[in-house]
Amino acid sequence: MKKSYIKEKMYSGNVCLGTWLFLPSPDVVEIIGLAGLDFVVIDMEHSPITYENTSSMIAAAESKGIAPFVRVSELSASHILRTLDTGAHGIQIPHVETVEDVRKIIQYSKYHPLGERGMAPSTRAGQYTLKTDKQLLKKANDETLIVLTLESESSLDNVAKMTEIEDVDVIYIGPYDLSQAMGLPGEVDHPDVINKMERIFSIINNSGKIAGSFASTTQRAKRLKDLGVNYLTCETDGTLLRSAFNDLKRQILD
């Protein structure tokens, strides 16, 4: 699978559907791939997933033709570098606040001449060689997906300026953190939260960037799709497993 597959699909105006992974399991990744989703986001911010787990999970995703992205724990040159060298097709950065944050992300994520990402061709991403392949470096610059996660009202005030930075692909709005920042913790369906998100999605889409967000239900996912969200995440691995077994128990025993 080409790493550019998801970028090409979304920039063509199509919705890509993914889910969040909190369980350190390549088997779960393979099951999601067999279900036909477009991508997974391996979460290293809120989960016990390690870099060793991540490497196996990325390989499992690639084996089933879905794109593996990783949410790093924080905006850090080391975290971004290790994640990309492990072979992630893209990175998602939490709590991006300012244009300066975005410039740092590009600097840490892209090779020369776009950034200052460290070169280590002996890694998985470099295909385990000591040779420098300039075409591989260009391919990484072109195809690595950069996702900014905005989770506060102050970050949303900077969204228009963030969209002006060329190498940003997706601007992702975290509805739960946003609702909390607005004094409405957990009320992701509150009209004020929905209206705020709708305005931001409009700015993102009008700039030519890709809008992203999370839905906890299929109903919310359809609403986000209608609002122009093309990088769409719905549910998580653990919550879907629990829900499925809850339904199984209820249907048999209740």
mmCIF file of C-alpha atoms in Angstrom:
data_model
loop_
_atom_site.group_PDB
_atom_site.id
_atom_site.type_symbol
_atom_site.label_atom_id
_atom_site.label_comp_id
_atom_site.label_asym_id
_atom_site.label_seq_id
_atom_site.Cartn_x
_atom_site.Cartn_y
_atom_site.Cartn_z
ATOM 1 C CA MET A 1 0.000 0.000 0.000
ATOM 2 C CA LYS A 2 1.292 3.456 -0.870
ATOM 3 C CA LYS A 3 1.592 5.780 2.079
ATOM 4 C CA SER A 4 -0.091 8.469 -0.002
ATOM 5 C CA TYR A 5 -3.299 6.458 -0.309
ATOM 6 C CA ILE A 6 -5.150 8.174 2.553
ATOM 7 C CA LYS A 7 -3.908 11.637 1.643
ATOM 8 C CA GLU A 8 -4.939 11.159 -1.965
ATOM 9 C CA LYS A 9 -8.369 9.922 -0.953
ATOM 10 C CA MET A 10 -9.085 12.766 1.474
ATOM 11 C CA TYR A 11 -7.682 15.528 -0.724
ATOM 12 C CA SER A 12 -9.986 14.201 -3.460
ATOM 13 C CA GLY A 13 -12.933 15.018 -1.188
ATOM 14 C CA ASN A 14 -13.650 11.540 0.144
ATOM 15 C CA VAL A 15 -14.229 10.534 3.758
ATOM 16 C CA CYS A 16 -11.690 8.208 5.360
ATOM 17 C CA LEU A 17 -12.931 6.249 8.358
ATOM 18 C CA GLY A 18 -10.682 5.165 11.196
ATOM 19 C CA THR A 19 -10.748 4.266 14.855
ATOM 20 C CA TRP A 20 -8.563 4.693 17.931
ATOM 21 C CA LEU A 21 -6.370 1.941 19.356
ATOM 22 C CA PHE A 22 -5.656 1.797 23.087
ATOM 23 C CA LEU A 23 -4.975 -1.950 23.309
ATOM 24 C CA PRO A 24 -1.382 -3.005 22.508
ATOM 25 C CA SER A 25 -2.477 -5.758 20.130
ATOM 26 C CA PRO A 26 -1.483 -6.396 16.485
ATOM 27 C CA ASP A 27 -4.340 -8.930 16.323
ATOM 28 C CA VAL A 28 -6.900 -6.187 16.950
ATOM 29 C CA VAL A 29 -5.294 -4.137 14.173
ATOM 30 C CA GLU A 30 -5.621 -7.036 11.744
ATOM 31 C CA ILE A 31 -9.299 -7.492 12.643
ATOM 32 C CA ILE A 32 -9.965 -3.804 11.982
ATOM 33 C CA GLY A 33 -8.162 -4.124 8.664
ATOM 34 C CA LEU A 34 -10.293 -7.106 7.719
ATOM 35 C CA ALA A 35 -13.377 -5.003 8.527
ATOM 36 C CA GLY A 36 -12.324 -2.586 5.804
ATOM 37 C CA LEU A 37 -11.619 0.652 7.662
ATOM 38 C CA ASP A 38 -9.198 3.114 6.081
ATOM 39 C CA PHE A 39 -6.874 3.770 9.007
ATOM 40 C CA VAL A 40 -6.150 3.325 12.687
ATOM 41 C CA VAL A 41 -4.713 5.803 15.166
ATOM 42 C CA ILE A 42 -2.381 4.129 17.644
ATOM 43 C CA ASP A 43 -2.670 6.152 20.828
ATOM 44 C CA MET A 44 0.537 6.646 22.802
ATOM 45 C CA GLU A 45 -0.882 9.503 24.896
ATOM 46 C CA HIS A 46 -3.569 7.751 26.950
ATOM 47 C CA SER A 47 -2.604 4.078 26.652
ATOM 48 C CA PRO A 48 0.137 1.647 27.786
ATOM 49 C CA ILE A 49 1.280 1.149 24.177
ATOM 50 C CA THR A 50 5.071 1.193 23.808
ATOM 51 C CA TYR A 51 7.303 1.744 20.785
ATOM 52 C CA GLU A 52 7.821 -2.024 20.590
ATOM 53 C CA ASN A 53 4.042 -2.530 20.486
ATOM 54 C CA THR A 54 3.733 0.241 17.921
ATOM 55 C CA SER A 55 6.183 -1.402 15.523
ATOM 56 C CA SER A 56 4.179 -4.654 15.540
ATOM 57 C CA MET A 57 0.872 -2.810 15.202
ATOM 58 C CA ILE A 58 2.139 -0.781 12.244
ATOM 59 C CA ALA A 59 3.275 -3.967 10.505
ATOM 60 C CA ALA A 60 -0.130 -5.555 11.155
ATOM 61 C CA ALA A 61 -1.915 -2.547 9.645
ATOM 62 C CA GLU A 62 0.268 -2.586 6.542
ATOM 63 C CA SER A 63 -0.314 -6.314 6.096
ATOM 64 C CA LYS A 64 -4.059 -5.668 5.846
ATOM 65 C CA GLY A 65 -3.860 -2.562 3.646
ATOM 66 C CA ILE A 66 -4.870 0.108 6.158
ATOM 67 C CA ALA A 67 -2.857 3.153 7.163
ATOM 68 C CA PRO A 68 -1.273 3.244 10.626
ATOM 69 C CA PHE A 69 -1.070 6.686 12.224
ATOM 70 C CA VAL A 70 0.233 7.363 15.724
ATOM 71 C CA ARG A 71 -0.771 9.953 18.291
ATOM 72 C CA VAL A 72 2.414 10.806 20.155
ATOM 73 C CA SER A 73 2.231 11.700 23.839
ATOM 74 C CA GLU A 74 3.421 15.273 23.373
ATOM 75 C CA LEU A 75 4.998 17.719 20.966
ATOM 76 C CA SER A 76 8.578 16.518 21.218
ATOM 77 C CA ALA A 77 11.318 16.110 18.610
ATOM 78 C CA SER A 78 12.293 12.755 20.123
ATOM 79 C CA HIS A 79 8.746 11.359 20.215
ATOM 80 C CA ILE A 80 8.023 12.426 16.647
ATOM 81 C CA LEU A 81 11.336 11.087 15.341
ATOM 82 C CA ARG A 82 11.038 7.693 17.034
ATOM 83 C CA THR A 83 7.445 7.303 15.879
ATOM 84 C CA LEU A 84 8.219 8.063 12.247
ATOM 85 C CA ASP A 85 11.364 5.920 12.272
ATOM 86 C CA THR A 86 9.221 3.056 13.559
ATOM 87 C CA GLY A 87 7.281 3.304 10.311
ATOM 88 C CA ALA A 88 4.136 5.273 11.113
ATOM 89 C CA HIS A 89 2.458 6.659 8.002
ATOM 90 C CA GLY A 90 1.624 9.845 9.874
ATOM 91 C CA ILE A 91 1.616 11.519 13.258
ATOM 92 C CA GLN A 92 -1.129 13.141 15.270
ATOM 93 C CA ILE A 93 0.022 15.743 17.784
ATOM 94 C CA PRO A 94 -2.138 16.505 20.854
ATOM 95 C CA HIS A 95 -2.771 19.934 22.375
ATOM 96 C CA VAL A 96 -1.434 22.065 19.534
ATOM 97 C CA GLU A 97 -1.939 25.680 20.597
ATOM 98 C CA THR A 98 0.027 28.106 18.432
ATOM 99 C CA VAL A 99 1.475 28.662 14.983
ATOM 100 C CA GLU A 100 4.906 28.246 16.565
ATOM 101 C CA ASP A 101 3.860 24.764 17.721
ATOM 102 C CA VAL A 102 2.945 23.922 14.129
ATOM 103 C CA ARG A 103 6.293 25.139 12.806
ATOM 104 C CA LYS A 104 8.069 22.907 15.334
ATOM 105 C CA ILE A 105 5.993 19.903 14.224
ATOM 106 C CA ILE A 106 6.983 20.452 10.590
ATOM 107 C CA GLN A 107 10.614 20.975 11.594
ATOM 108 C CA TYR A 108 10.674 17.697 13.542
ATOM 109 C CA SER A 109 8.657 15.685 10.976
ATOM 110 C CA LYS A 110 10.162 16.598 7.620
ATOM 111 C CA TYR A 111 13.577 16.009 6.122
ATOM 112 C CA HIS A 112 15.634 18.762 4.472
ATOM 113 C CA PRO A 113 14.710 21.076 2.800
ATOM 114 C CA LEU A 114 11.338 21.218 4.567
ATOM 115 C CA GLY A 115 12.544 20.424 8.071
ATOM 116 C CA GLU A 116 15.305 19.009 10.226
ATOM 117 C CA ARG A 117 14.152 15.450 10.919
ATOM 118 C CA GLY A 118 17.098 13.302 11.917
ATOM 119 C CA MET A 119 18.302 10.815 9.305
ATOM 120 C CA ALA A 120 18.650 7.156 10.288
ATOM 121 C CA PRO A 121 18.192 4.935 7.216
ATOM 122 C CA SER A 122 19.026 1.869 9.315
ATOM 123 C CA THR A 123 15.529 2.061 10.873
ATOM 124 C CA ARG A 124 12.340 0.360 9.728
ATOM 125 C CA ALA A 125 11.210 3.552 7.996
ATOM 126 C CA GLY A 126 14.538 3.694 6.168
ATOM 127 C CA GLN A 127 14.180 0.057 5.063
ATOM 128 C CA TYR A 128 17.117 -1.115 7.185
ATOM 129 C CA THR A 129 19.994 0.144 5.070
ATOM 130 C CA LEU A 130 23.018 2.382 5.547
ATOM 131 C CA LYS A 131 22.559 3.956 2.131
ATOM 132 C CA THR A 132 20.950 7.363 1.745
ATOM 133 C CA ASP A 133 18.075 7.181 -0.728
ATOM 134 C CA LYS A 134 17.075 10.724 -1.683
ATOM 135 C CA GLN A 135 13.920 9.440 -3.327
ATOM 136 C CA LEU A 136 12.935 7.763 -0.058
ATOM 137 C CA LEU A 137 13.473 11.047 1.805
ATOM 138 C CA LYS A 138 11.323 12.917 -0.716
ATOM 139 C CA LYS A 139 8.653 10.219 -0.495
ATOM 140 C CA ALA A 140 8.586 10.547 3.291
ATOM 141 C CA ASN A 141 8.234 14.338 3.024
ATOM 142 C CA ASP A 142 5.430 14.037 0.473
ATOM 143 C CA GLU A 143 3.458 11.211 2.022
ATOM 144 C CA THR A 144 3.736 11.480 5.816
ATOM 145 C CA LEU A 145 0.391 12.727 7.130
ATOM 146 C CA ILE A 146 0.563 15.602 9.633
ATOM 147 C CA VAL A 147 -2.462 15.885 11.930
ATOM 148 C CA LEU A 148 -2.816 18.764 14.396
ATOM 149 C CA THR A 149 -5.165 18.212 17.326
ATOM 150 C CA LEU A 150 -6.786 21.381 18.669
ATOM 151 C CA GLU A 151 -8.407 20.954 22.072
ATOM 152 C CA SER A 152 -8.870 24.430 23.552
ATOM 153 C CA GLU A 153 -10.670 27.617 22.642
ATOM 154 C CA SER A 154 -7.380 29.524 22.434
ATOM 155 C CA SER A 155 -6.031 27.059 19.866
ATOM 156 C CA LEU A 156 -9.150 27.533 17.757
ATOM 157 C CA ASP A 157 -8.469 31.268 17.691
ATOM 158 C CA ASN A 158 -5.270 30.439 15.779
ATOM 159 C CA VAL A 159 -6.770 27.974 13.318
ATOM 160 C CA ALA A 160 -6.862 30.363 10.339
ATOM 161 C CA LYS A 161 -3.133 31.085 10.668
ATOM 162 C CA MET A 162 -2.387 27.369 11.095
ATOM 163 C CA THR A 163 -4.088 26.594 7.798
ATOM 164 C CA GLU A 164 -1.590 28.873 6.038
ATOM 165 C CA ILE A 165 1.281 26.476 6.823
ATOM 166 C CA GLU A 166 1.747 24.396 3.690
ATOM 167 C CA ASP A 167 2.787 21.030 5.096
ATOM 168 C CA VAL A 168 -0.146 20.647 7.505
ATOM 169 C CA ASP A 169 -2.700 18.120 6.231
ATOM 170 C CA VAL A 170 -5.404 17.583 8.855
ATOM 171 C CA ILE A 171 -6.691 19.850 11.613
ATOM 172 C CA TYR A 172 -8.504 17.683 14.124
ATOM 173 C CA ILE A 173 -10.957 18.994 16.705
ATOM 174 C CA GLY A 174 -11.219 16.981 19.923
ATOM 175 C CA PRO A 175 -14.865 17.424 20.949
ATOM 176 C CA TYR A 176 -14.533 16.259 24.548
ATOM 177 C CA ASP A 177 -11.620 18.513 25.444
ATOM 178 C CA LEU A 178 -13.259 21.359 23.561
ATOM 179 C CA SER A 179 -16.514 20.914 25.482
ATOM 180 C CA GLN A 180 -14.562 21.023 28.732
ATOM 181 C CA ALA A 181 -12.689 24.145 27.638
ATOM 182 C CA MET A 182 -16.059 25.780 26.917
ATOM 183 C CA GLY A 183 -17.315 24.985 30.430
ATOM 184 C CA LEU A 184 -19.515 22.159 29.122
ATOM 185 C CA PRO A 185 -17.494 19.046 30.030
ATOM 186 C CA GLY A 186 -18.691 16.008 28.106
ATOM 187 C CA GLU A 187 -21.616 17.842 26.490
ATOM 188 C CA VAL A 188 -20.386 17.216 22.959
ATOM 189 C CA ASP A 189 -23.910 17.559 21.541
ATOM 190 C CA HIS A 190 -24.516 20.935 23.159
ATOM 191 C CA PRO A 191 -25.536 23.493 20.493
ATOM 192 C CA ASP A 192 -22.710 25.853 21.482
ATOM 193 C CA VAL A 193 -20.120 23.084 21.014
ATOM 194 C CA ILE A 194 -21.624 21.957 17.696
ATOM 195 C CA ASN A 195 -21.822 25.531 16.377
ATOM 196 C CA LYS A 196 -18.216 26.194 17.356
ATOM 197 C CA MET A 197 -17.026 23.039 15.628
ATOM 198 C CA GLU A 198 -19.080 23.796 12.520
ATOM 199 C CA ARG A 199 -17.483 27.250 12.199
ATOM 200 C CA ILE A 200 -14.010 25.789 12.582
ATOM 201 C CA PHE A 201 -14.648 23.007 10.053
ATOM 202 C CA SER A 202 -15.758 25.653 7.563
ATOM 203 C CA ILE A 203 -12.499 27.594 7.998
ATOM 204 C CA ILE A 204 -10.444 24.411 7.598
ATOM 205 C CA ASN A 205 -12.263 23.188 4.502
ATOM 206 C CA ASN A 206 -12.251 26.611 2.834
ATOM 207 C CA SER A 207 -8.465 26.736 3.278
ATOM 208 C CA GLY A 208 -7.979 23.477 1.381
ATOM 209 C CA LYS A 209 -6.923 21.548 4.486
ATOM 210 C CA ILE A 210 -8.711 18.461 5.809
ATOM 211 C CA ALA A 211 -11.058 18.634 8.798
ATOM 212 C CA GLY A 212 -10.859 15.818 11.339
ATOM 213 C CA SER A 213 -12.768 14.861 14.469
ATOM 214 C CA PHE A 214 -14.013 12.070 16.705
ATOM 215 C CA ALA A 215 -17.485 10.573 17.094
ATOM 216 C CA SER A 216 -18.515 8.215 19.880
ATOM 217 C CA THR A 217 -21.548 6.921 17.959
ATOM 218 C CA THR A 218 -22.478 6.269 14.350
ATOM 219 C CA GLN A 219 -25.135 8.983 14.591
ATOM 220 C CA ARG A 220 -22.513 11.575 15.589
ATOM 221 C CA ALA A 221 -20.190 10.258 12.884
ATOM 222 C CA LYS A 222 -22.812 10.872 10.208
ATOM 223 C CA ARG A 223 -23.336 14.382 11.530
ATOM 224 C CA LEU A 224 -19.604 15.102 11.360
ATOM 225 C CA LYS A 225 -19.469 13.716 7.825
ATOM 226 C CA ASP A 226 -22.246 16.103 6.850
ATOM 227 C CA LEU A 227 -20.252 18.968 8.394
ATOM 228 C CA GLY A 228 -17.324 18.245 6.080
ATOM 229 C CA VAL A 229 -15.117 16.033 8.251
ATOM 230 C CA ASN A 230 -13.050 13.779 5.961
ATOM 231 C CA TYR A 231 -10.613 12.420 8.581
ATOM 232 C CA LEU A 232 -13.247 10.723 10.667
ATOM 233 C CA THR A 233 -12.560 8.587 13.731
ATOM 234 C CA CYS A 234 -15.374 6.694 15.406
ATOM 235 C CA GLU A 235 -15.272 4.688 18.637
ATOM 236 C CA THR A 236 -12.193 2.903 20.019
ATOM 237 C CA ASP A 237 -11.023 -0.700 20.057
ATOM 238 C CA GLY A 238 -11.877 -1.314 23.717
ATOM 239 C CA THR A 239 -15.263 0.398 23.722
ATOM 240 C CA LEU A 240 -16.375 -1.478 20.608
ATOM 241 C CA LEU A 241 -15.318 -4.809 22.123
ATOM 242 C CA ARG A 242 -17.178 -4.094 25.343
ATOM 243 C CA SER A 243 -20.265 -2.937 23.463
ATOM 244 C CA ALA A 244 -20.292 -6.077 21.294
ATOM 245 C CA PHE A 245 -20.016 -8.418 24.288
ATOM 246 C CA ASN A 246 -22.614 -6.424 26.236
ATOM 247 C CA ASP A 247 -25.002 -6.899 23.318
ATOM 248 C CA LEU A 248 -24.140 -10.594 23.102
ATOM 249 C CA LYS A 249 -24.873 -11.144 26.782
ATOM 250 C CA ARG A 250 -28.102 -9.144 26.662
ATOM 251 C CA GLN A 251 -29.411 -10.953 23.594
ATOM 252 C CA ILE A 252 -28.725 -14.394 25.106
ATOM 253 C CA LEU A 253 -29.520 -13.944 28.793
ATOM 254 C CA ASP A 254 -31.952 -11.039 29.113
#
